[in-house]
PDB file of C-alpha atoms and ligand atoms in Angstrom:
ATOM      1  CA  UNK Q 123       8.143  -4.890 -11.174  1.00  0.00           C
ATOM      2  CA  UNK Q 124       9.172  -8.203 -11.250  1.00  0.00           C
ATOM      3  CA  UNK Q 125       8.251 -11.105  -9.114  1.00  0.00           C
ATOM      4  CA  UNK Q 126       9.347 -14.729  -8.393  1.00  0.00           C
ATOM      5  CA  UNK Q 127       6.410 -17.117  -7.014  1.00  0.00           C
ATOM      6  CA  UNK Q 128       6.782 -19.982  -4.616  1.00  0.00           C
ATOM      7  CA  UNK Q 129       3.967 -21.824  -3.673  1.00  0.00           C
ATOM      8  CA  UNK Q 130       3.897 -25.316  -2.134  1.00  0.00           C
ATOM      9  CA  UNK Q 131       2.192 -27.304   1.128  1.00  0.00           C
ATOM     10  CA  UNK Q 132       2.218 -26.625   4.540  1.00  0.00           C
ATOM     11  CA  UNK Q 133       5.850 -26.902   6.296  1.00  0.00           C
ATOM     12  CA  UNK Q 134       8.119 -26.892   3.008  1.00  0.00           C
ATOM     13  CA  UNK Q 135      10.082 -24.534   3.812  1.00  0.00           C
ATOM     14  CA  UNK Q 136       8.520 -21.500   1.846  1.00  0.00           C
ATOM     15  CA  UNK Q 137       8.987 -18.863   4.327  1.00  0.00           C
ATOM     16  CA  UNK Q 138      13.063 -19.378   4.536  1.00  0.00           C
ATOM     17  CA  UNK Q 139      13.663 -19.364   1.222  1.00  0.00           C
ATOM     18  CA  UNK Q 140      11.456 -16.583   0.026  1.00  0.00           C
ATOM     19  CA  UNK Q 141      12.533 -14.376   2.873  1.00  0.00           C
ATOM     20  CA  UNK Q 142      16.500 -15.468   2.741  1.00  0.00           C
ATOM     21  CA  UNK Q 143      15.623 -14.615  -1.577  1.00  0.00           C
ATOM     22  CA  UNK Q 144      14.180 -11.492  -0.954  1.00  0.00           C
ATOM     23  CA  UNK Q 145      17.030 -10.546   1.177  1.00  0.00           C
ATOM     24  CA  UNK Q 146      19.790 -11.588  -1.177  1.00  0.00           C
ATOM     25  CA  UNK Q 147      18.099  -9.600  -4.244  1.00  0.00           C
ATOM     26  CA  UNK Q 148      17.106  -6.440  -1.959  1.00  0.00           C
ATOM     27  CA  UNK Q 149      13.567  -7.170  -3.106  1.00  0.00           C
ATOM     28  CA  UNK Q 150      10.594  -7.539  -0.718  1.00  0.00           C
ATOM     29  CA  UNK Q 151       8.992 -10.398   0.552  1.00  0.00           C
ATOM     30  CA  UNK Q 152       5.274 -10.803   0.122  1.00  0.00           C
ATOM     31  CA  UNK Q 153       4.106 -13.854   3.151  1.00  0.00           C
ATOM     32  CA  UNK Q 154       0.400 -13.913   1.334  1.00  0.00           C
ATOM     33  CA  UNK Q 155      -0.197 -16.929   4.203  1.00  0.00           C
ATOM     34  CA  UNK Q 156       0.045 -13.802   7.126  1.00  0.00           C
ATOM     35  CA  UNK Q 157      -3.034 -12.193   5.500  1.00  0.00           C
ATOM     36  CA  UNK Q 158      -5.169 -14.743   5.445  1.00  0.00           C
ATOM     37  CA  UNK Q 159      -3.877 -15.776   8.999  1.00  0.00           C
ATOM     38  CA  UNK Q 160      -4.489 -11.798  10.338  1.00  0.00           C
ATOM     39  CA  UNK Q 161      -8.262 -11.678   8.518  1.00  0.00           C
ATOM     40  CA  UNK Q 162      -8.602 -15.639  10.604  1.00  0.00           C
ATOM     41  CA  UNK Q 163      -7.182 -13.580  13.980  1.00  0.00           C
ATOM     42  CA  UNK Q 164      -9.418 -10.640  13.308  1.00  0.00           C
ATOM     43  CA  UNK Q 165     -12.360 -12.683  12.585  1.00  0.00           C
ATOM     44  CA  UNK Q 166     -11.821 -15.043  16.100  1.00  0.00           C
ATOM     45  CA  UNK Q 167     -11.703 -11.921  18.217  1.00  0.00           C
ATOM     46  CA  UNK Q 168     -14.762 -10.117  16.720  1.00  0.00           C
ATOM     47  CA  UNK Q 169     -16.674 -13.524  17.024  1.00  0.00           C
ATOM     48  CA  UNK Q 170     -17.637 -13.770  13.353  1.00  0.00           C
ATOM     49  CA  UNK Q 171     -18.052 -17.374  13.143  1.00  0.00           C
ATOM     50  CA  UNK Q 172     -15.414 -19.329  10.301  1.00  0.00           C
ATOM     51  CA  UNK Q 173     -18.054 -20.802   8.530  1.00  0.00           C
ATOM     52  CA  UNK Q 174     -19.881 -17.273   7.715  1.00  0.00           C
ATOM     53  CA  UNK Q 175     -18.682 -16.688   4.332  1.00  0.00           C
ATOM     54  CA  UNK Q 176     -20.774 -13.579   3.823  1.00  0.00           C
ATOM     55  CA  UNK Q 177     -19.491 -12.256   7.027  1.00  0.00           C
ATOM     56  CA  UNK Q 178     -15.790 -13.151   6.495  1.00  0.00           C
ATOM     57  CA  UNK Q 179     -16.205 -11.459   3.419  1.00  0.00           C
ATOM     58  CA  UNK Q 180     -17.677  -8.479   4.618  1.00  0.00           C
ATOM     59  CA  UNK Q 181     -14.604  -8.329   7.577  1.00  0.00           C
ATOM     60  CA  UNK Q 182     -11.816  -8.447   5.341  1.00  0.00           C
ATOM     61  CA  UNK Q 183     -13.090  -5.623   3.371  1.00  0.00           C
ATOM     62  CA  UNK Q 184     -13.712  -3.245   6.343  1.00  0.00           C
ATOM     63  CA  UNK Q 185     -10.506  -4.276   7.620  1.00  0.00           C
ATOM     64  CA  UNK Q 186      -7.659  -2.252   7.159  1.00  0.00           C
ATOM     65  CA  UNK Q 187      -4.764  -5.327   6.237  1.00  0.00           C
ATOM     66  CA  UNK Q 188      -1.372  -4.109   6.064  1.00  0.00           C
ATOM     67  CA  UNK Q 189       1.567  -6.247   5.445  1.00  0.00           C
ATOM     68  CA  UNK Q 190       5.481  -4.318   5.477  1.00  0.00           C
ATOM     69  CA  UNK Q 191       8.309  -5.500   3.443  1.00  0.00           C
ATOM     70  CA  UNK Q 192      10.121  -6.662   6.552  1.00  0.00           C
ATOM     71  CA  UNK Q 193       7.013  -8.659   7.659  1.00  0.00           C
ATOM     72  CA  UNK Q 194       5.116  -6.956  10.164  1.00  0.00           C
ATOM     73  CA  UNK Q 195       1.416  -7.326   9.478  1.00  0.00           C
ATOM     74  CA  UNK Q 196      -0.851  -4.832  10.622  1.00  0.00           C
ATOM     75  CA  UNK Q 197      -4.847  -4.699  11.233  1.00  0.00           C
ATOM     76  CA  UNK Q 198      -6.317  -1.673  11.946  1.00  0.00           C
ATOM     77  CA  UNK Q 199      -2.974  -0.193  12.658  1.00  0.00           C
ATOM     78  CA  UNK Q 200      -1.955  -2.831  15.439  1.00  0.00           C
ATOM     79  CA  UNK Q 201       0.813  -5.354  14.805  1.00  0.00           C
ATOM     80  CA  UNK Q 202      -0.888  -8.450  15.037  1.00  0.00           C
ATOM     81  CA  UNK Q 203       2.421 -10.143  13.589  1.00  0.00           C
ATOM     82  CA  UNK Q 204       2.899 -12.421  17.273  1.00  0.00           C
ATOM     83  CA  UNK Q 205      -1.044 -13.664  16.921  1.00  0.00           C
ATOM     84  CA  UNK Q 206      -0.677 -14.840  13.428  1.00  0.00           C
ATOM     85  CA  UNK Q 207       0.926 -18.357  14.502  1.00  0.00           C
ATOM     86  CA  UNK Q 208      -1.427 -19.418  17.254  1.00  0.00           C
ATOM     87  CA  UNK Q 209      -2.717 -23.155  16.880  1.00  0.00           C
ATOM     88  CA  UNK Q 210      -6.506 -21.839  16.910  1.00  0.00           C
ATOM     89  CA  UNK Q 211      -5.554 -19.252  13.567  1.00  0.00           C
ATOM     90  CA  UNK Q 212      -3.457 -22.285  12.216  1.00  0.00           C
ATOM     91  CA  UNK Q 213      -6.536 -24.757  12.375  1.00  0.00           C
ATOM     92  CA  UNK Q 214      -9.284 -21.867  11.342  1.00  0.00           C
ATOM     93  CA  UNK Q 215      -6.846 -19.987   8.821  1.00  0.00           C
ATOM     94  CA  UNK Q 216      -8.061 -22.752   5.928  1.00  0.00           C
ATOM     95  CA  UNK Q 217     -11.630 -22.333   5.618  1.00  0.00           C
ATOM     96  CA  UNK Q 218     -11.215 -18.561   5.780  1.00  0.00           C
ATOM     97  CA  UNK Q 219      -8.636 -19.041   2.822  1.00  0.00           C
ATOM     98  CA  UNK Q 220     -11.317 -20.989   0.954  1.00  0.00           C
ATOM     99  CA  UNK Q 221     -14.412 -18.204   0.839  1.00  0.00           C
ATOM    100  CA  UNK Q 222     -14.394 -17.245  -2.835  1.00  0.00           C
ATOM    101  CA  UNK Q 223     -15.136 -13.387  -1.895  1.00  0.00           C
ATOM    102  CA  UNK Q 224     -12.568 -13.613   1.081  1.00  0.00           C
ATOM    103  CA  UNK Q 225     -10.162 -14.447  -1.591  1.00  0.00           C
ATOM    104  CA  UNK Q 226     -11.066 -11.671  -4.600  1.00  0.00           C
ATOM    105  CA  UNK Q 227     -10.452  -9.208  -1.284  1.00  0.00           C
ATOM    106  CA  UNK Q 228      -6.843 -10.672  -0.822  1.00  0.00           C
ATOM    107  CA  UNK Q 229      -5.894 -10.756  -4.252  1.00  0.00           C
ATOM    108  CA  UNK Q 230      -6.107  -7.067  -4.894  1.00  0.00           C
ATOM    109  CA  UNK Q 231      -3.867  -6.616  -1.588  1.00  0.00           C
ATOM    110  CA  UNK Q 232      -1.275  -8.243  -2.945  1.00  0.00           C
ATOM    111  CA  UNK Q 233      -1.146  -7.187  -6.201  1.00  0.00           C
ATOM    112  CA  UNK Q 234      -1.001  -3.692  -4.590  1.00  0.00           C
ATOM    113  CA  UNK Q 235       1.456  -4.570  -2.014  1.00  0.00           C
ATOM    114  CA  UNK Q 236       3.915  -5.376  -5.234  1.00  0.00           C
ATOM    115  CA  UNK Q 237       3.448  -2.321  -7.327  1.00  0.00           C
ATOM    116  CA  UNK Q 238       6.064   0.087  -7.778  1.00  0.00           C
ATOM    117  CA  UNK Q 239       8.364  -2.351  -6.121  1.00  0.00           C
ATOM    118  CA  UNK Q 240      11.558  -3.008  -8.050  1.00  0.00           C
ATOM    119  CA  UNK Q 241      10.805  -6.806  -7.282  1.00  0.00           C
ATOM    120  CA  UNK Q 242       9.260  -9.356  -5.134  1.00  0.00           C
ATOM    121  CA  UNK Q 243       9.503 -12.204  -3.635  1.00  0.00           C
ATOM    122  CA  UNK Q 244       5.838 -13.645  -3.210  1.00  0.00           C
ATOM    123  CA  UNK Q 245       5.105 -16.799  -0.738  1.00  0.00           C
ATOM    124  CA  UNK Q 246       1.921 -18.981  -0.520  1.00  0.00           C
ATOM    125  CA  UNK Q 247      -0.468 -21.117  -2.867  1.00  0.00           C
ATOM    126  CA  UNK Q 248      -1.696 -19.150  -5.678  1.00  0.00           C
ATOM    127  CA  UNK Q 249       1.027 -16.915  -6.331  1.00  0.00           C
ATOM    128  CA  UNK Q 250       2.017 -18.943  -9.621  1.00  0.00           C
ATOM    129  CA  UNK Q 251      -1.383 -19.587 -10.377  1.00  0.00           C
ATOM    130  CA  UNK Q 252      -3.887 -16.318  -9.560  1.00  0.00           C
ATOM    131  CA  UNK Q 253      -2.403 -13.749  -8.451  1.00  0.00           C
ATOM    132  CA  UNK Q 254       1.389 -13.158 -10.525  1.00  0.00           C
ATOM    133  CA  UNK Q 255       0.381 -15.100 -13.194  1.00  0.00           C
ATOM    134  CA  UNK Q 256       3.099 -13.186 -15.066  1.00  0.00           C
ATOM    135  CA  UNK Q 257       6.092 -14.077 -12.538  1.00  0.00           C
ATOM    136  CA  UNK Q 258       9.669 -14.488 -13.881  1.00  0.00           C
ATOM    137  CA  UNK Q 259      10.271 -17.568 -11.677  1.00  0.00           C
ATOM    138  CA  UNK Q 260       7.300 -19.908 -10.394  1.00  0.00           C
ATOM    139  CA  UNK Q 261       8.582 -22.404  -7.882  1.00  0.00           C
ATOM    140  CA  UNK Q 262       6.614 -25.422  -6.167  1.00  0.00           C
ATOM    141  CA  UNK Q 263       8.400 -26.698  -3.351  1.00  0.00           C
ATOM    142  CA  UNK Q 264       7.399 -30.246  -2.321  1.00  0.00           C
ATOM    143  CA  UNK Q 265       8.483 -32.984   0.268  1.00  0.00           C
ATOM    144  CA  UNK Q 266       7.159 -35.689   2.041  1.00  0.00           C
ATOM    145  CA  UNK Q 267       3.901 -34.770   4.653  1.00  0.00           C
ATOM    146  CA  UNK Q 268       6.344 -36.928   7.459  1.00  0.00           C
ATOM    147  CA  UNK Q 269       9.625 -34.619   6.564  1.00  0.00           C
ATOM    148  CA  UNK Q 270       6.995 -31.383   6.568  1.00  0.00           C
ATOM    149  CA  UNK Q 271       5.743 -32.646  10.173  1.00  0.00           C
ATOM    150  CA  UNK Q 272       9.340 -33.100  11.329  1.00  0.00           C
ATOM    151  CA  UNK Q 273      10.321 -29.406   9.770  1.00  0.00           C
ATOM    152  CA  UNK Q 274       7.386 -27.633  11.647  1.00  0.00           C
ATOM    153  CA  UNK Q 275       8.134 -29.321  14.638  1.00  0.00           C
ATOM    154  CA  UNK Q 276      12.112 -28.416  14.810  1.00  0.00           C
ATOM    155  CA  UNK Q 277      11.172 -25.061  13.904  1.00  0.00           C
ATOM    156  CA  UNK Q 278       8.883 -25.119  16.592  1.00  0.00           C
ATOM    157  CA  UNK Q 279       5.788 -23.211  15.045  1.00  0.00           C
ATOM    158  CA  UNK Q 280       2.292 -23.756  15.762  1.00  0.00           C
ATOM    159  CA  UNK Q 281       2.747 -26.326  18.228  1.00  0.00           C
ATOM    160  CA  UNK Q 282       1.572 -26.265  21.336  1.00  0.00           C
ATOM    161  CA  UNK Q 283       3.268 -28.224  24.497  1.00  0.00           C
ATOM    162  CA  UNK Q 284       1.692 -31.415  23.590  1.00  0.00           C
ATOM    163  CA  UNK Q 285       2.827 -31.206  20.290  1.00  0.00           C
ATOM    164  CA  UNK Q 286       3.590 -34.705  18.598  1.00  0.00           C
ATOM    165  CA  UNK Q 287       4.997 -36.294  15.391  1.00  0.00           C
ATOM    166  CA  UNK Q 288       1.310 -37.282  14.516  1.00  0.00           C
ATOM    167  CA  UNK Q 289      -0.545 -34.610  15.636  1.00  0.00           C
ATOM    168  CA  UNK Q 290       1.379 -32.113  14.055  1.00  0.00           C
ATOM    169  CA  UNK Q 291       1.304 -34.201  10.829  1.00  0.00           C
ATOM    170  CA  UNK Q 292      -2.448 -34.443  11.068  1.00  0.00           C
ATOM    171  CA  UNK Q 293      -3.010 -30.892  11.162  1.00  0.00           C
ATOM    172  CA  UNK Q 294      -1.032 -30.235   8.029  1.00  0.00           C
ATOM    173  CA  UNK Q 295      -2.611 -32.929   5.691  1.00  0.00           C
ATOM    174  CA  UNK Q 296      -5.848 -31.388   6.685  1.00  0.00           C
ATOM    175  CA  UNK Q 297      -4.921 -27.682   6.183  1.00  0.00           C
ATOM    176  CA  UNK Q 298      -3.298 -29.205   2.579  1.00  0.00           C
ATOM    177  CA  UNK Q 299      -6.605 -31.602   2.009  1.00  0.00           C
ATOM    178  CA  UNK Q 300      -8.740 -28.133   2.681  1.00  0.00           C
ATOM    179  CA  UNK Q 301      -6.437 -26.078   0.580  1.00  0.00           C
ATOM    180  CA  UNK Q 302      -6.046 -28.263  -2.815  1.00  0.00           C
ATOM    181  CA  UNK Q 303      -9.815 -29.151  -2.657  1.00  0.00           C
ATOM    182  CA  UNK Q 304     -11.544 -25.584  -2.747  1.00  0.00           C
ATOM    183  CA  UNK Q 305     -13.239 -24.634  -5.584  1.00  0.00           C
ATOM    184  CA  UNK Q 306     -11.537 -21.191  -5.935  1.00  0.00           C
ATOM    185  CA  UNK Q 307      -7.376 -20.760  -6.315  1.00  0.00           C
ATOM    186  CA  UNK Q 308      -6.366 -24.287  -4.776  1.00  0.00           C
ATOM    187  CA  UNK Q 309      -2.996 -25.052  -3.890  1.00  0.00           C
ATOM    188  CA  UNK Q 310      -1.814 -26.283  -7.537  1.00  0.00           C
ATOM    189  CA  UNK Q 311       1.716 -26.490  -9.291  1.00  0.00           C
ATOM    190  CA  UNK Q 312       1.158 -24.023 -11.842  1.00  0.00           C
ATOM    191  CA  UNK Q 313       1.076 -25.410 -15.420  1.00  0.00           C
ATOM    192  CA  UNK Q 314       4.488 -23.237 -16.219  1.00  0.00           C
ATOM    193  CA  UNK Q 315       6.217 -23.733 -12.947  1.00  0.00           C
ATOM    194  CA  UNK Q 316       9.486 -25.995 -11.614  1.00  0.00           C
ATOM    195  CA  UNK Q 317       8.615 -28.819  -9.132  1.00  0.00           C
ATOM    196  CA  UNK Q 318      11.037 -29.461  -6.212  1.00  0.00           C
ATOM    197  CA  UNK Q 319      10.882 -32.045  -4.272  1.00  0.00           C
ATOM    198  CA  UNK Q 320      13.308 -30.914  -1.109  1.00  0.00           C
ATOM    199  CA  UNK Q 321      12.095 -34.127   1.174  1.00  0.00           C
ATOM    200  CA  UNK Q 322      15.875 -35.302   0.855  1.00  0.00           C
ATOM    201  CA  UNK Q 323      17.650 -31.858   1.104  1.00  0.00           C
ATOM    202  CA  UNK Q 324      18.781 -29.265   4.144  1.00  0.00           C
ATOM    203  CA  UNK Q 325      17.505 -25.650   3.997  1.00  0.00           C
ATOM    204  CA  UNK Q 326      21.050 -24.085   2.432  1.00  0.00           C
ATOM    205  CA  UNK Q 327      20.627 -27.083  -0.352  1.00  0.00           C
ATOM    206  CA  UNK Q 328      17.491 -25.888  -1.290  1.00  0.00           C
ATOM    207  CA  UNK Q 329      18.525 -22.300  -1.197  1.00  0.00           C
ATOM    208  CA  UNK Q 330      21.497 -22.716  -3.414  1.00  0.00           C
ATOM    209  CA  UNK Q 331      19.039 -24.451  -5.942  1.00  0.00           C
ATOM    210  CA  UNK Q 332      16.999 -21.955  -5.966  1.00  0.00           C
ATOM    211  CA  UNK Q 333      19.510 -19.242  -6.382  1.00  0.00           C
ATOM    212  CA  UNK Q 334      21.008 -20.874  -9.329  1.00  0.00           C
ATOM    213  CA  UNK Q 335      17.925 -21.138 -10.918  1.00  0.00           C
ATOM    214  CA  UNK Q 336      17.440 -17.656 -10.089  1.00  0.00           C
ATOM    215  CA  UNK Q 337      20.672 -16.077 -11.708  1.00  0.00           C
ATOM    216  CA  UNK Q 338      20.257 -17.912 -14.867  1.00  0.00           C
ATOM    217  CA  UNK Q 339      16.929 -16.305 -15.223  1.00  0.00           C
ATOM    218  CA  UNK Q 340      17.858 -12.721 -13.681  1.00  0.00           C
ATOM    219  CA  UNK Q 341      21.507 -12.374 -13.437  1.00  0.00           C
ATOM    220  CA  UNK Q 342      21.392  -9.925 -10.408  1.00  0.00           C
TER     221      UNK Q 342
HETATM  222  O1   DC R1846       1.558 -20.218   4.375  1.00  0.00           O
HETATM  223  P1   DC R1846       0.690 -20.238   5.638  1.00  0.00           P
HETATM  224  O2   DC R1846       0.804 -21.528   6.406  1.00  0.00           O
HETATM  225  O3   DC R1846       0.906 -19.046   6.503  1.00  0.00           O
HETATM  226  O4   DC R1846      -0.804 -20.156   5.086  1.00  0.00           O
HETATM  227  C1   DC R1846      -1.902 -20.220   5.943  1.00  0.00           C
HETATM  228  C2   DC R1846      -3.137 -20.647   5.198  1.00  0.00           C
HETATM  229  O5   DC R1846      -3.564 -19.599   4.328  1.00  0.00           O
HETATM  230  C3   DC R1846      -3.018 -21.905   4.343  1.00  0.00           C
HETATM  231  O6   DC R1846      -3.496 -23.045   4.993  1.00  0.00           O
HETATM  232  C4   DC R1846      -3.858 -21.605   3.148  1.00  0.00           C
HETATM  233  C5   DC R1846      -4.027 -20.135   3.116  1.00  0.00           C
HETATM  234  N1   DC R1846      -3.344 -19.487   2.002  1.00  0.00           N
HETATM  235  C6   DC R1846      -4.012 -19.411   0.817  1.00  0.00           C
HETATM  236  O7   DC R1846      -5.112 -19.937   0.700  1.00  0.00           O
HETATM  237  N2   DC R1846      -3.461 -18.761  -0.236  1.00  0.00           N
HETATM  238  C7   DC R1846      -2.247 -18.206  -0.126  1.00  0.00           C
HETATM  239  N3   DC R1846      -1.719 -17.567  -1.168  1.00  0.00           N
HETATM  240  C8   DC R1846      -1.533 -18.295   1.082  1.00  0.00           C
HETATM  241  C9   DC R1846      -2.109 -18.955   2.139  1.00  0.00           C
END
């Protein structure tokens, strides 16, 4: 099993290019983001308040997360896939993320979501670091928190009717302030890993990047 890891902020662009990657290798595409954001879903309609680490903990391992290779995520059976980018998951989905034992839980999904696979494509901000620390590839996409803003709000995710340029920009410095400060698996360029900074480039320029840098390392 082989894997490539891309981890970044917020509103890069990870999603496009590790799905559109996946797709042009046949391998499948691991969003780790969706399970934090189903355990976040699960835990707002079962009450279990976000700052309950013990209880978060004890959630996501009764729950039963499942996560398919096209990208349906399931809990407890039920494709929750729709619920995953509402703003209140968006704005709770970070201090969920950072409960140590919330984490050790999520970390032995994935790894078994990639075994026996001929390869994967894994998406979030650990991959590199935690979870594949063995990955062929490790990618850190990067721009600008303004270009990030503008990319979320064209694409027209987690934004509500009232959505604005500054609002929308808030919310993602905090979700990245939350996620590179905890004390457990922050978002960090991993010490073996390429930087890109895409604040300057379209979505098929950053793809074509990437896929170089893939076939000179694969040769599919
Ligand atoms: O990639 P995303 O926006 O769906 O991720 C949602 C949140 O989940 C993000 O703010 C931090 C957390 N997350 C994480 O802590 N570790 C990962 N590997 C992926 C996501």
């Amino acid at each position: 099993m082989r894997v490539i890891a891309i981890d970044g902020p917020a509103g890069v662009g990870k999603s496009t290019i590790a799905r559109r990657l996946a797709e042009r290798l046949g391998w499948a595409y691991l969003d780790s983001g969706a399970l934090y954001r189903a355990l976040t879903h699960a835990a707002l309609q079962s009450e279990v308040a976000l700052d309950d680490g013990a209880a978060l903990a004890a959630l996501a391992r009764d729950l039963e997360l499942s996560l398919e290779p096209q990208g349906v995520v399931r809990v407890d059976g039920l494709d929750v896939s729709a619920a995953l980018r509402t703003p209140a998951v968006a704005r709770g989905v970070s201090s969920v993320a950072a409960v140590p034992a919330v984490r050790a839980v999520m970390v032995v999904h994935q790894r078994r979501f990639a075994e026996g696979k001929t390869g994967v494509v894994a998406e979030g901000r650990d991959m590199g670091t935690v979870v594949f620390p063995d990955a062929v590839i490790k990618l850190f996409l990067d721009a600008d928190p303004e270009e990030r803003a503008r990319r979320r709000l064209d694409q027209g995710q987690e934004v509500g009717p009232d959505a604005d340029m500054g609002r929308v920009r808030a919310d993602l410095e905090a979700r990245d302030a939350q996620d590179r400060g905890r004390a457990v698996a922050p978002l960090a360029q991993a010490a073996d890993a390429e930087r890109l900074d895409t604040t300057q480039m379209t979505p098929d320029e950053v793809f074509e990047a990437v896929w170089m840098r893939v076939r000179s390392v694969i040769r599919p």
